[in-house]
Amino acid sequence: MEFIVAKYNYWIVIVLLMIGLYAMIAKNNLIKKLIGMCIFQTAVILFYVSTAAKSGGATIPIIEHGHGHEAAAHAAHEAAHHAAHAVHAIDYVNPLPHVLMLTAIVVAVSTTGVALALIMSIYKRYGTVEEDEILEQIK
Amino acid sequence: MKILGLLVAVLTGCMLLYCAGDFPDWADPNSPASLHVSPHYIEKTMEETAVPNMVTAVLADYRGFDTMFETGVIFTAGVTVIILLRRFRRKDEADVQGDSDSRKGPPDDIIIQTICRFMAPFMQLFALYVLCFGHHSPGGGFQGGVIFGASFILLGVAYDLKTILRRIGARVSALLANTGLLVYSGIGALCILLGANFLDYSILSLILPATGDIMARSHGILGVEIGVFLGVSASMISIYLDLSSHGQLDEGL
Amino acid sequence: MIWQFDLLLLTFVVICAIAAITVKDLLSAAMIMGAYSFFMCLLWAEMGSVDVAFTEATVGAGVSTIFFVAAAYRTSRRSKD
Amino acid sequence: MSSAQFPILLVAVPLLSAFILNIAGWFNKKYCLPVVIVALVGSVYASFGTLFTVLEQGTIRYRLGAWLPPMGIEYVVDHLNGLVLCIVSSVGLITAIYSKRSVEQELPERIPQFYTLYILLVTGLLGITVTGDAFNLYVLLEIAALTAYALLAVGEDRAVLSSFHYVIMGTIGACFYLLGVGFLYIKTGSLNMIDLHGLLPGLFGSNVIVVGFAMIMIGVWVKMAFFPLHGWLPNAYTYAPSATSCLVAPLMTKVSVYVMIRIMFSVFSPEFTFEVLACRHIIVWLAVAAIIAGSLLALAQTDFKKMLTYVVVAEVGYMAGGVWLANTAAITGAILHILNDALMTLCLFMTVGIIVYKTRGHQFENLKGLYRTMPFTMTAFTVGVLSMMGVPPTCGFFSKWYLILGAIRAEHWVFMGALLFSSLVNAVLFFRIIEIGYFEPFTDHHAHGDDHQPEPIDEGPLSMVVPLWIVAAALVIVGMYTSGIVTKVIQFAVPEAIV
C-alpha cells in the first residue's frame, strides 16, 4: 500500500496519458482527437511539474527577502549582506521543470491553434469533421 | 480503429507502469532531480542576476535560448493560421456556413457588453503589471502577453470582430508580432556585436548607463520579457482573428 | 502539500478528462476542457509551481477554450462519437 | 564577427531574417526571396566555416549566455553534426533558389508567409543539428514540425487532411520524446547531453532509463517515418506544394536519423545501446521490413511523386538498419548515406517539381515523351536515377557499398539481401519511368481544363534547371570524393567503442 501512496501523482499521469492516447487514435471526430491531444500534452506537463515538487515546507521558487532593486543596486555590499542569510536549496521548490513547462504549455497551445486551423480548412473542403465521412468522399 | 487505439494506449500504459515503480518517491527533497542542477539556480540566482523570481531568471537568462525559440513557436502558429485560413482574393466562394443552429449567436446583450467594456482597460493594465513585476512576483512576458491578447479577444466576443479590427488591424498585429521577436533576438545579437556570446546580458553594462554586470542581466531579462510580451499578445490576437472569422475578418463569433 | 486536497484535485482532473472525451456536444466538450485546465492550474499551484499555474490558467483555461468554441461555431457542434 | 561565433550565427542569422522578411513581405512581396537567399548564404558560409574549424581543432563547445554547461544551454559541434549542418544549409539554399518560379505559380498570394515558414523550418533543422541540450532539441523539433505542418498543408486538395494526420502523429512523437527526456531528468537531474553521458553509466540497471530510452526512440522513429510508424509520410509529401517537398523530403527524415545517432552514441553510450539492450536484431529486422515494404509499395504506385515518397521510406530503412548493425563499416555507410540520400532525394523531387511546373500533374501519363521536350531536366533526372540504383561514379553506390560491407561483417545476410533486392526494385521502378519518358509518344493531354491557351511544353525555366544540374553534378563529385569525406570527417564521427 505504501508503494502506491508514495507515488500517486505518477499513477494519475499514466492514466491521463492512456486516456489522451486512446482518444487521439480511436475517436472519429477530428475535434475529439484534438481534445485527446490536449489531454496528452497536459499529462506530460503534469509529470514534469510533479518531479519538481518538494515536501517538507518548500515554498514557491521566489526569494522573499530579495527586497527590490534599490537594495541590489550596490552589488558589492549586497553580496556581503546576503551572506548573512544565505538561501538554502532545501526550502525552495525546484524551479527548472517550471521553466521547461512554460515552454511546453505554449507549444501545446500553438499546436492546438494550428490543428484547429487545419480542421476548419478540412470542414471547408469536405463539409464534415467526421473521419469516416471524409474517407468516403476521398474514395 | 477503436481496438487499435485501446491496444496502443494499454500497451504504453503497461510500459510506463513497468518503470513507474522505479521513480523516486513523489516530492522527496533529495531526489536526484533536485540535487544536481537546481541547487545552483536556487542559491546563485539572487547573486548572479539580482532577480528574486528564480523561474523568470532561469527562463530568460540561464535558458534564455529555449524561450527565444518558444516565442518563435507561437509566432509560427500565428503565421500558419494566416497562411491556412486568410482569404487573400475576394473572389473566393462565400464562406461555408457552419451548420450550428446558433449561427446568428445570442442577441447583443447590453449587460455583457458594458461589463466587458469596463473590464478591458483594467485587464490591459493588469497585463502590463504582470509583465513588469515578473521579477518579483509570478508572471512575466508570456502571462502578460496572453492577458493583453485576451482583453482584445474579450471585446471581440462581447461585441463583434469589428471592434478588434478598429483597434488592432490584421496588418498591425502581424507587424507587432514581428517586432516583439526582433526585440528578443535583437538583444541576443546585440550581445554578439558587443563582443560576448549570444544572449550574454552582462555585456550590456557597456551601453546601459550606471549598471553593473548583475543589474545589466536584470535589465536584459526585462527587455527580453517585453519582446516576449509583444510577440505573444500579437500572435494570440491574430490567431483569434483568423480562427473566428475563417479568414474573412468580417463578423466573428 | 496537503495530500487530501491533492488527491481530490487529481480525481477531478481524471473525471473531467473522461467527460471531455465522451460527451457528444462539442461546445460542452470545450467547456469541460476549460474546467480540466482550471483544475490542472489549481493542482500545480498547490504543488508550488505558481508560474506554470498562472500560465495554464491564462493560456490553457482561457485562450484554448475560446479557440475550441470558435472552431465549434465554424464547423459542426454535434459529434457522432 | 570572429569565427568563434559561427555556431550561433548559423541559427541566429536565418532566425533574424525570418522576422525582417515577414515585415518586408507585408509591404512588398518581391523583397522576400532575396532576404531568404542572403540569410542562407550566410548560413552556408558559417556552417562550412564551423566544419573546417572542427576538422582542425576537434569538437567545438559554444556556451550560450556564457553560462557553464549544466546551468545554461550549449552548442556542441563535432564531426557528425558538422557534416549534417553543411548538408542542411546547402540543400536549403539550393531549394530556395529553385523555389522562386514554382511558388509563384502555386501560391501566388501567400509568398511572404511561405518564405517566413520556409526559413523558420531551415532554422529549426539547423538548430536541431547543432544543439547540445536535450530539452532545446525538443523545442526545435517542435518548430521544425509546426512549420512542416503548415508548409505541407497549403498544397493540393487532400493536403489538409494528410497534414492533420501528420499533426496527430507528430505530436504523439514529440510528446513521447519529451516524456523520455523527463524520465532521464527524474533520474539524473540534468538536461545537458554531455552531462547526461557522464551521469548515465551508473544508472543503466534501472528500468526507468531503459523505458526512457525506448520512449525517446519511439518519438524519433515517428519523426523519421521508420517502418511501422511511417503512415503519415506518403500522403503528406505527395500532396504538398512542389517547393515544400523539395525541402522537406531530403531533410526532415535525415535530420531525425542524425538525432537518433546523436542520442544513441552521445547521450547513451554504444555499449548501452548494443549490449545492455538486446533489441539490436529486432530493429535490424524492422529496417529490413521498411526496405522491402517501401520498395514494394513504390512499385504499386501510379503517381510519380507518391512512388518517390515510398522510396524515401525505404531509404530510412537503409540508414536505421546501418546504424543498428553496430559495426564501423555499417555506421560509416549510414552516415555517408545521410549525405548521399539527401542529394539523391533532392535531385528526384526537383525533377518532379519541374514536371509539375510544366505539365501541372505528377501522374505517369504526364511523363510521356518528356525526354524530347525537356532534355536537360531528364538527363539530370537520369543521373539521379543512376545514383539511386547505385551505379559507381555516383555517390549512391559508395554508401550502399559500405552498408553491404557492414552487413557482411555482421553476418546479417537478410539485411544484405534486402539491400540488393531494393536496388533491383529501384532499377525496375526508374527504368519504367525512363521507358515512359523515352518511348511513349508525347501527347498534349494536359491543360484541357485551363482557360488560357495551353502553352507548348518546352524546357523548364532556367532558375529551376540550373539548381537541378548543380545537384546532379554534386552527386557525381561527392561520389568521387567519398574516400576523402570518409577518412577526414566520417571516420571521427563513428564512436571508437564500436569494433
PDB file of C-alpha atoms in Angstrom, chain B:
ATOM      1  CA  MET B   1      -9.815   1.736 -35.158  1.00  0.00           C
ATOM      2  CA  LYS B   2     -11.145   1.685 -31.595  1.00  0.00           C
ATOM      3  CA  ILE B   3      -9.379  -1.575 -30.762  1.00  0.00           C
ATOM      4  CA  LEU B   4      -6.102  -0.276 -32.178  1.00  0.00           C
ATOM      5  CA  GLY B   5      -6.380   2.853 -30.037  1.00  0.00           C
ATOM      6  CA  LEU B   6      -7.214   0.855 -26.945  1.00  0.00           C
ATOM      7  CA  LEU B   7      -4.363  -1.573 -27.647  1.00  0.00           C
ATOM      8  CA  VAL B   8      -1.782   1.195 -28.120  1.00  0.00           C
ATOM      9  CA  ALA B   9      -2.966   3.058 -25.015  1.00  0.00           C
ATOM     10  CA  VAL B  10      -2.925  -0.055 -22.805  1.00  0.00           C
ATOM     11  CA  LEU B  11       0.460  -1.133 -24.211  1.00  0.00           C
ATOM     12  CA  THR B  12       2.097   2.243 -23.450  1.00  0.00           C
ATOM     13  CA  GLY B  13       0.349   2.275 -20.084  1.00  0.00           C
ATOM     14  CA  CYS B  14       1.869  -1.073 -19.133  1.00  0.00           C
ATOM     15  CA  MET B  15       5.304   0.048 -20.336  1.00  0.00           C
ATOM     16  CA  LEU B  16       5.023   3.158 -18.128  1.00  0.00           C
ATOM     17  CA  LEU B  17       3.650   1.205 -15.154  1.00  0.00           C
ATOM     18  CA  TYR B  18       6.527  -1.260 -15.550  1.00  0.00           C
ATOM     19  CA  CYS B  19       9.003   1.516 -14.871  1.00  0.00           C
ATOM     20  CA  ALA B  20       6.915   3.792 -12.627  1.00  0.00           C
ATOM     21  CA  GLY B  21       7.827   1.670  -9.625  1.00  0.00           C
ATOM     22  CA  ASP B  22      11.403   2.777 -10.024  1.00  0.00           C
ATOM     23  CA  PHE B  23      10.671   6.517  -9.784  1.00  0.00           C
ATOM     24  CA  PRO B  24      11.991   8.289  -6.698  1.00  0.00           C
ATOM     25  CA  ASP B  25       9.150   8.939  -4.241  1.00  0.00           C
ATOM     26  CA  TRP B  26       6.993  11.869  -5.173  1.00  0.00           C
ATOM     27  CA  ALA B  27       8.151  15.168  -3.612  1.00  0.00           C
ATOM     28  CA  ASP B  28      11.057  13.811  -1.570  1.00  0.00           C
ATOM     29  CA  PRO B  29      13.589  16.652  -1.145  1.00  0.00           C
ATOM     30  CA  ASN B  30      16.672  14.580  -2.034  1.00  0.00           C
ATOM     31  CA  SER B  31      15.503  13.046  -5.294  1.00  0.00           C
ATOM     32  CA  PRO B  32      18.272  13.343  -7.940  1.00  0.00           C
ATOM     33  CA  ALA B  33      16.280  15.952  -9.844  1.00  0.00           C
ATOM     34  CA  SER B  34      16.519  18.443  -7.004  1.00  0.00           C
ATOM     35  CA  LEU B  35      20.164  17.729  -6.089  1.00  0.00           C
ATOM     36  CA  HIS B  36      22.080  18.130  -9.336  1.00  0.00           C
ATOM     37  CA  VAL B  37      21.470  21.401 -11.175  1.00  0.00           C
ATOM     38  CA  SER B  38      18.632  23.142  -9.372  1.00  0.00           C
ATOM     39  CA  PRO B  39      20.508  23.954  -6.126  1.00  0.00           C
ATOM     40  CA  HIS B  40      22.775  26.197  -8.208  1.00  0.00           C
ATOM     41  CA  TYR B  41      19.743  28.009  -9.567  1.00  0.00           C
ATOM     42  CA  ILE B  42      18.176  28.415  -6.140  1.00  0.00           C
ATOM     43  CA  GLU B  43      21.285  29.636  -4.354  1.00  0.00           C
ATOM     44  CA  LYS B  44      23.009  31.655  -7.091  1.00  0.00           C
ATOM     45  CA  THR B  45      20.100  33.410  -8.858  1.00  0.00           C
ATOM     46  CA  MET B  46      19.980  36.313  -6.445  1.00  0.00           C
ATOM     47  CA  GLU B  47      23.746  36.898  -6.673  1.00  0.00           C
ATOM     48  CA  GLU B  48      24.137  36.424 -10.413  1.00  0.00           C
ATOM     49  CA  THR B  49      21.040  38.107 -11.838  1.00  0.00           C
ATOM     50  CA  ALA B  50      19.506  40.114  -8.955  1.00  0.00           C
ATOM     51  CA  VAL B  51      16.066  38.673  -9.875  1.00  0.00           C
ATOM     52  CA  PRO B  52      14.155  37.235  -6.898  1.00  0.00           C
ATOM     53  CA  ASN B  53      11.795  35.170  -9.068  1.00  0.00           C
ATOM     54  CA  MET B  54      14.042  32.189  -9.929  1.00  0.00           C
ATOM     55  CA  VAL B  55      11.705  30.925 -12.637  1.00  0.00           C
ATOM     56  CA  THR B  56      11.897  34.200 -14.568  1.00  0.00           C
ATOM     57  CA  ALA B  57      15.677  34.268 -14.135  1.00  0.00           C
ATOM     58  CA  VAL B  58      16.136  30.706 -15.407  1.00  0.00           C
ATOM     59  CA  LEU B  59      13.543  31.279 -18.146  1.00  0.00           C
ATOM     60  CA  ALA B  60      15.066  34.422 -19.613  1.00  0.00           C
ATOM     61  CA  ASP B  61      18.722  34.179 -18.700  1.00  0.00           C
ATOM     62  CA  TYR B  62      20.138  30.743 -17.889  1.00  0.00           C
ATOM     63  CA  ARG B  63      17.944  29.032 -20.527  1.00  0.00           C
ATOM     64  CA  GLY B  64      17.013  32.184 -22.475  1.00  0.00           C
ATOM     65  CA  PHE B  65      17.702  30.435 -25.797  1.00  0.00           C
ATOM     66  CA  ASP B  66      14.832  27.996 -25.179  1.00  0.00           C
ATOM     67  CA  THR B  67      12.468  30.884 -24.579  1.00  0.00           C
ATOM     68  CA  MET B  68      13.511  32.602 -27.791  1.00  0.00           C
ATOM     69  CA  PHE B  69      12.561  29.539 -29.809  1.00  0.00           C
ATOM     70  CA  GLU B  70       9.419  29.089 -27.773  1.00  0.00           C
ATOM     71  CA  THR B  71       8.289  32.584 -28.742  1.00  0.00           C
ATOM     72  CA  GLY B  72       9.256  31.519 -32.263  1.00  0.00           C
ATOM     73  CA  VAL B  73       6.805  28.612 -31.920  1.00  0.00           C
ATOM     74  CA  ILE B  74       3.887  30.892 -31.021  1.00  0.00           C
ATOM     75  CA  PHE B  75       4.915  33.243 -33.872  1.00  0.00           C
ATOM     76  CA  THR B  76       4.944  30.245 -36.276  1.00  0.00           C
ATOM     77  CA  ALA B  77       1.439  29.319 -35.129  1.00  0.00           C
ATOM     78  CA  GLY B  78       0.311  32.874 -35.948  1.00  0.00           C
ATOM     79  CA  VAL B  79       1.842  32.770 -39.444  1.00  0.00           C
ATOM     80  CA  THR B  80       0.470  29.251 -40.038  1.00  0.00           C
ATOM     81  CA  VAL B  81      -3.099  30.311 -39.238  1.00  0.00           C
ATOM     82  CA  ILE B  82      -2.693  33.259 -41.611  1.00  0.00           C
ATOM     83  CA  ILE B  83      -1.328  31.108 -44.442  1.00  0.00           C
ATOM     84  CA  LEU B  84      -4.036  28.442 -43.994  1.00  0.00           C
ATOM     85  CA  LEU B  85      -7.184  30.456 -43.404  1.00  0.00           C
ATOM     86  CA  ARG B  86      -6.662  34.034 -44.525  1.00  0.00           C
ATOM     87  CA  ARG B  87      -8.712  34.756 -47.662  1.00  0.00           C
ATOM     88  CA  PHE B  88      -6.498  36.968 -49.845  1.00  0.00           C
ATOM     89  CA  ARG B  89      -8.501  37.041 -53.029  1.00  0.00           C
ATOM     90  CA  ARG B  90     -12.041  38.488 -52.765  1.00  0.00           C
ATOM     91  CA  LYS B  91     -13.448  36.174 -55.468  1.00  0.00           C
ATOM     92  CA  ASP B  92     -13.321  33.129 -53.185  1.00  0.00           C
ATOM     93  CA  GLU B  93     -16.660  31.385 -52.858  1.00  0.00           C
ATOM     94  CA  ALA B  94     -18.838  32.509 -49.961  1.00  0.00           C
ATOM     95  CA  ASP B  95     -17.798  31.276 -46.572  1.00  0.00           C
ATOM     96  CA  VAL B  96     -19.147  27.835 -45.750  1.00  0.00           C
ATOM     97  CA  GLN B  97     -21.826  28.389 -43.096  1.00  0.00           C
ATOM     98  CA  GLY B  98     -21.168  26.294 -40.024  1.00  0.00           C
ATOM     99  CA  ASP B  99     -24.346  24.249 -39.543  1.00  0.00           C
ATOM    100  CA  SER B 100     -24.571  25.006 -35.830  1.00  0.00           C
ATOM    101  CA  ASP B 101     -28.013  26.476 -35.222  1.00  0.00           C
ATOM    102  CA  SER B 102     -26.677  29.303 -33.110  1.00  0.00           C
ATOM    103  CA  ARG B 103     -25.261  30.775 -36.282  1.00  0.00           C
ATOM    104  CA  LYS B 104     -26.751  34.164 -35.543  1.00  0.00           C
ATOM    105  CA  GLY B 105     -25.383  33.958 -31.987  1.00  0.00           C
ATOM    106  CA  PRO B 106     -27.107  35.384 -28.914  1.00  0.00           C
ATOM    107  CA  PRO B 107     -28.700  38.850 -29.330  1.00  0.00           C
ATOM    108  CA  ASP B 108     -26.282  41.635 -28.284  1.00  0.00           C
ATOM    109  CA  ASP B 109     -26.745  41.658 -24.523  1.00  0.00           C
ATOM    110  CA  ILE B 110     -26.254  45.123 -23.148  1.00  0.00           C
ATOM    111  CA  ILE B 111     -25.095  43.888 -19.745  1.00  0.00           C
ATOM    112  CA  ILE B 112     -22.303  41.750 -21.141  1.00  0.00           C
ATOM    113  CA  GLN B 113     -21.137  44.483 -23.447  1.00  0.00           C
ATOM    114  CA  THR B 114     -20.932  47.179 -20.797  1.00  0.00           C
ATOM    115  CA  ILE B 115     -19.161  44.883 -18.326  1.00  0.00           C
ATOM    116  CA  CYS B 116     -16.642  43.854 -20.956  1.00  0.00           C
ATOM    117  CA  ARG B 117     -16.107  47.451 -21.937  1.00  0.00           C
ATOM    118  CA  PHE B 118     -15.318  48.312 -18.285  1.00  0.00           C
ATOM    119  CA  MET B 119     -13.093  45.266 -17.737  1.00  0.00           C
ATOM    120  CA  ALA B 120     -10.945  45.549 -20.854  1.00  0.00           C
ATOM    121  CA  PRO B 121      -8.770  48.531 -19.748  1.00  0.00           C
ATOM    122  CA  PHE B 122      -8.197  47.022 -16.299  1.00  0.00           C
ATOM    123  CA  MET B 123      -7.190  43.708 -17.904  1.00  0.00           C
ATOM    124  CA  GLN B 124      -4.660  45.559 -20.044  1.00  0.00           C
ATOM    125  CA  LEU B 125      -3.335  47.429 -17.007  1.00  0.00           C
ATOM    126  CA  PHE B 126      -3.054  44.145 -15.105  1.00  0.00           C
ATOM    127  CA  ALA B 127      -1.242  42.617 -18.100  1.00  0.00           C
ATOM    128  CA  LEU B 128       1.363  45.395 -18.004  1.00  0.00           C
ATOM    129  CA  TYR B 129       1.693  44.909 -14.230  1.00  0.00           C
ATOM    130  CA  VAL B 130       2.267  41.174 -14.719  1.00  0.00           C
ATOM    131  CA  LEU B 131       4.914  41.941 -17.318  1.00  0.00           C
ATOM    132  CA  CYS B 132       6.853  44.488 -15.280  1.00  0.00           C
ATOM    133  CA  PHE B 133       6.623  42.603 -11.970  1.00  0.00           C
ATOM    134  CA  GLY B 134       7.742  39.323 -13.489  1.00  0.00           C
ATOM    135  CA  HIS B 135      10.957  39.771 -11.479  1.00  0.00           C
ATOM    136  CA  HIS B 136       9.335  39.814  -8.057  1.00  0.00           C
ATOM    137  CA  SER B 137       6.018  38.026  -8.387  1.00  0.00           C
ATOM    138  CA  PRO B 138       4.837  35.100 -10.525  1.00  0.00           C
ATOM    139  CA  GLY B 139       4.229  36.208 -14.102  1.00  0.00           C
ATOM    140  CA  GLY B 140       6.328  37.673 -16.891  1.00  0.00           C
ATOM    141  CA  GLY B 141       6.269  38.028 -20.637  1.00  0.00           C
ATOM    142  CA  PHE B 142       4.069  35.071 -21.502  1.00  0.00           C
ATOM    143  CA  GLN B 143       1.344  35.508 -18.928  1.00  0.00           C
ATOM    144  CA  GLY B 144       1.212  39.269 -19.514  1.00  0.00           C
ATOM    145  CA  GLY B 145       1.105  38.830 -23.287  1.00  0.00           C
ATOM    146  CA  VAL B 146      -1.723  36.325 -23.132  1.00  0.00           C
ATOM    147  CA  ILE B 147      -3.770  38.507 -20.768  1.00  0.00           C
ATOM    148  CA  PHE B 148      -3.215  41.516 -23.050  1.00  0.00           C
ATOM    149  CA  GLY B 149      -4.353  39.467 -26.069  1.00  0.00           C
ATOM    150  CA  ALA B 150      -7.261  38.042 -24.087  1.00  0.00           C
ATOM    151  CA  SER B 151      -8.561  41.543 -23.301  1.00  0.00           C
ATOM    152  CA  PHE B 152      -8.972  42.191 -27.048  1.00  0.00           C
ATOM    153  CA  ILE B 153     -10.468  38.744 -27.612  1.00  0.00           C
ATOM    154  CA  LEU B 154     -12.949  39.508 -24.804  1.00  0.00           C
ATOM    155  CA  LEU B 155     -14.055  42.614 -26.707  1.00  0.00           C
ATOM    156  CA  GLY B 156     -14.265  40.579 -29.900  1.00  0.00           C
ATOM    157  CA  VAL B 157     -16.521  38.032 -28.231  1.00  0.00           C
ATOM    158  CA  ALA B 158     -18.721  40.593 -26.456  1.00  0.00           C
ATOM    159  CA  TYR B 159     -19.179  42.894 -29.455  1.00  0.00           C
ATOM    160  CA  ASP B 160     -18.049  41.606 -32.857  1.00  0.00           C
ATOM    161  CA  LEU B 161     -14.802  41.395 -34.766  1.00  0.00           C
ATOM    162  CA  LYS B 162     -15.038  44.974 -35.989  1.00  0.00           C
ATOM    163  CA  THR B 163     -14.218  46.290 -32.509  1.00  0.00           C
ATOM    164  CA  ILE B 164     -10.893  44.452 -32.513  1.00  0.00           C
ATOM    165  CA  LEU B 165     -10.168  45.403 -36.108  1.00  0.00           C
ATOM    166  CA  ARG B 166     -10.747  49.071 -35.304  1.00  0.00           C
ATOM    167  CA  ARG B 167      -8.206  48.876 -32.503  1.00  0.00           C
ATOM    168  CA  ILE B 168      -5.701  46.335 -33.868  1.00  0.00           C
ATOM    169  CA  GLY B 169      -5.950  45.501 -37.576  1.00  0.00           C
ATOM    170  CA  ALA B 170      -4.613  42.258 -39.122  1.00  0.00           C
ATOM    171  CA  ARG B 171      -1.533  44.031 -40.506  1.00  0.00           C
ATOM    172  CA  VAL B 172      -0.716  45.777 -37.188  1.00  0.00           C
ATOM    173  CA  SER B 173      -0.948  42.552 -35.199  1.00  0.00           C
ATOM    174  CA  ALA B 174       1.370  40.763 -37.653  1.00  0.00           C
ATOM    175  CA  LEU B 175       3.912  43.606 -37.522  1.00  0.00           C
ATOM    176  CA  LEU B 176       3.692  43.752 -33.706  1.00  0.00           C
ATOM    177  CA  ALA B 177       4.437  40.012 -33.510  1.00  0.00           C
ATOM    178  CA  ASN B 178       7.495  40.561 -35.704  1.00  0.00           C
ATOM    179  CA  THR B 179       8.776  43.500 -33.680  1.00  0.00           C
ATOM    180  CA  GLY B 180       8.403  41.508 -30.468  1.00  0.00           C
ATOM    181  CA  LEU B 181      10.520  38.685 -31.879  1.00  0.00           C
ATOM    182  CA  LEU B 182      13.005  41.150 -33.338  1.00  0.00           C
ATOM    183  CA  VAL B 183      13.380  42.783 -29.906  1.00  0.00           C
ATOM    184  CA  TYR B 184      14.170  39.399 -28.350  1.00  0.00           C
ATOM    185  CA  SER B 185      16.658  38.148 -30.950  1.00  0.00           C
ATOM    186  CA  GLY B 186      17.961  41.687 -31.442  1.00  0.00           C
ATOM    187  CA  ILE B 187      19.060  41.829 -27.801  1.00  0.00           C
ATOM    188  CA  GLY B 188      20.776  38.473 -28.338  1.00  0.00           C
ATOM    189  CA  ALA B 189      22.504  39.740 -31.482  1.00  0.00           C
ATOM    190  CA  LEU B 190      23.433  42.973 -29.686  1.00  0.00           C
ATOM    191  CA  CYS B 191      25.359  40.900 -27.155  1.00  0.00           C
ATOM    192  CA  ILE B 192      27.364  39.406 -30.053  1.00  0.00           C
ATOM    193  CA  LEU B 193      28.052  42.844 -31.531  1.00  0.00           C
ATOM    194  CA  LEU B 194      29.355  43.988 -28.142  1.00  0.00           C
ATOM    195  CA  GLY B 195      31.734  41.033 -28.133  1.00  0.00           C
ATOM    196  CA  ALA B 196      30.183  38.477 -25.760  1.00  0.00           C
ATOM    197  CA  ASN B 197      28.377  35.234 -26.575  1.00  0.00           C
ATOM    198  CA  PHE B 198      24.777  35.217 -27.816  1.00  0.00           C
ATOM    199  CA  LEU B 199      22.230  36.298 -25.121  1.00  0.00           C
ATOM    200  CA  ASP B 200      25.002  37.157 -22.581  1.00  0.00           C
ATOM    201  CA  TYR B 201      23.381  40.215 -20.932  1.00  0.00           C
ATOM    202  CA  SER B 202      26.275  41.114 -18.679  1.00  0.00           C
ATOM    203  CA  ILE B 203      27.978  42.731 -21.705  1.00  0.00           C
ATOM    204  CA  LEU B 204      25.048  45.169 -21.919  1.00  0.00           C
ATOM    205  CA  SER B 205      26.537  47.037 -18.984  1.00  0.00           C
ATOM    206  CA  LEU B 206      28.792  48.759 -21.557  1.00  0.00           C
ATOM    207  CA  ILE B 207      25.870  50.599 -23.068  1.00  0.00           C
ATOM    208  CA  LEU B 208      23.348  50.762 -20.214  1.00  0.00           C
ATOM    209  CA  PRO B 209      24.120  53.835 -18.057  1.00  0.00           C
ATOM    210  CA  ALA B 210      25.339  53.196 -14.484  1.00  0.00           C
ATOM    211  CA  THR B 211      24.600  49.478 -14.291  1.00  0.00           C
ATOM    212  CA  GLY B 212      26.964  46.789 -13.082  1.00  0.00           C
ATOM    213  CA  ASP B 213      27.153  43.385 -14.735  1.00  0.00           C
ATOM    214  CA  ILE B 214      24.500  41.882 -12.457  1.00  0.00           C
ATOM    215  CA  MET B 215      21.997  44.685 -12.916  1.00  0.00           C
ATOM    216  CA  ALA B 216      22.635  44.536 -16.687  1.00  0.00           C
ATOM    217  CA  ARG B 217      21.403  40.947 -16.546  1.00  0.00           C
ATOM    218  CA  SER B 218      18.277  42.038 -14.718  1.00  0.00           C
ATOM    219  CA  HIS B 219      17.578  44.758 -17.298  1.00  0.00           C
ATOM    220  CA  GLY B 220      18.376  42.298 -20.100  1.00  0.00           C
ATOM    221  CA  ILE B 221      15.748  39.942 -18.710  1.00  0.00           C
ATOM    222  CA  LEU B 222      13.205  42.776 -18.587  1.00  0.00           C
ATOM    223  CA  GLY B 223      13.989  43.761 -22.200  1.00  0.00           C
ATOM    224  CA  VAL B 224      13.585  40.180 -23.335  1.00  0.00           C
ATOM    225  CA  GLU B 225      10.302  39.862 -21.444  1.00  0.00           C
ATOM    226  CA  ILE B 226       8.961  42.920 -23.293  1.00  0.00           C
ATOM    227  CA  GLY B 227       9.847  41.225 -26.580  1.00  0.00           C
ATOM    228  CA  VAL B 228       8.000  38.098 -25.483  1.00  0.00           C
ATOM    229  CA  PHE B 229       5.031  40.233 -24.337  1.00  0.00           C
ATOM    230  CA  LEU B 230       4.630  41.856 -27.766  1.00  0.00           C
ATOM    231  CA  GLY B 231       5.187  38.617 -29.676  1.00  0.00           C
ATOM    232  CA  VAL B 232       2.736  36.520 -27.673  1.00  0.00           C
ATOM    233  CA  SER B 233      -0.075  39.083 -27.427  1.00  0.00           C
ATOM    234  CA  ALA B 234       0.027  39.942 -31.136  1.00  0.00           C
ATOM    235  CA  SER B 235       0.134  36.266 -32.157  1.00  0.00           C
ATOM    236  CA  MET B 236      -2.819  35.414 -29.900  1.00  0.00           C
ATOM    237  CA  ILE B 237      -4.902  38.228 -31.398  1.00  0.00           C
ATOM    238  CA  SER B 238      -4.003  37.298 -34.983  1.00  0.00           C
ATOM    239  CA  ILE B 239      -4.802  33.603 -34.354  1.00  0.00           C
ATOM    240  CA  TYR B 240      -8.191  34.585 -32.885  1.00  0.00           C
ATOM    241  CA  LEU B 241      -8.914  36.992 -35.756  1.00  0.00           C
ATOM    242  CA  ASP B 242      -8.454  34.220 -38.289  1.00  0.00           C
ATOM    243  CA  LEU B 243      -9.953  31.328 -36.356  1.00  0.00           C
ATOM    244  CA  SER B 244     -13.202  33.062 -35.532  1.00  0.00           C
ATOM    245  CA  SER B 245     -13.854  34.573 -38.949  1.00  0.00           C
ATOM    246  CA  HIS B 246     -12.341  31.825 -41.130  1.00  0.00           C
ATOM    247  CA  GLY B 247     -10.032  34.363 -42.699  1.00  0.00           C
ATOM    248  CA  GLN B 248     -12.605  36.880 -43.879  1.00  0.00           C
ATOM    249  CA  LEU B 249     -12.197  39.218 -40.916  1.00  0.00           C
ATOM    250  CA  ASP B 250     -15.837  40.244 -41.188  1.00  0.00           C
ATOM    251  CA  GLU B 251     -18.068  39.113 -38.333  1.00  0.00           C
ATOM    252  CA  GLY B 252     -16.525  36.917 -35.688  1.00  0.00           C
ATOM    253  CA  LEU B 253     -18.399  34.598 -33.331  1.00  0.00           C
TER     254      LEU B 253
END
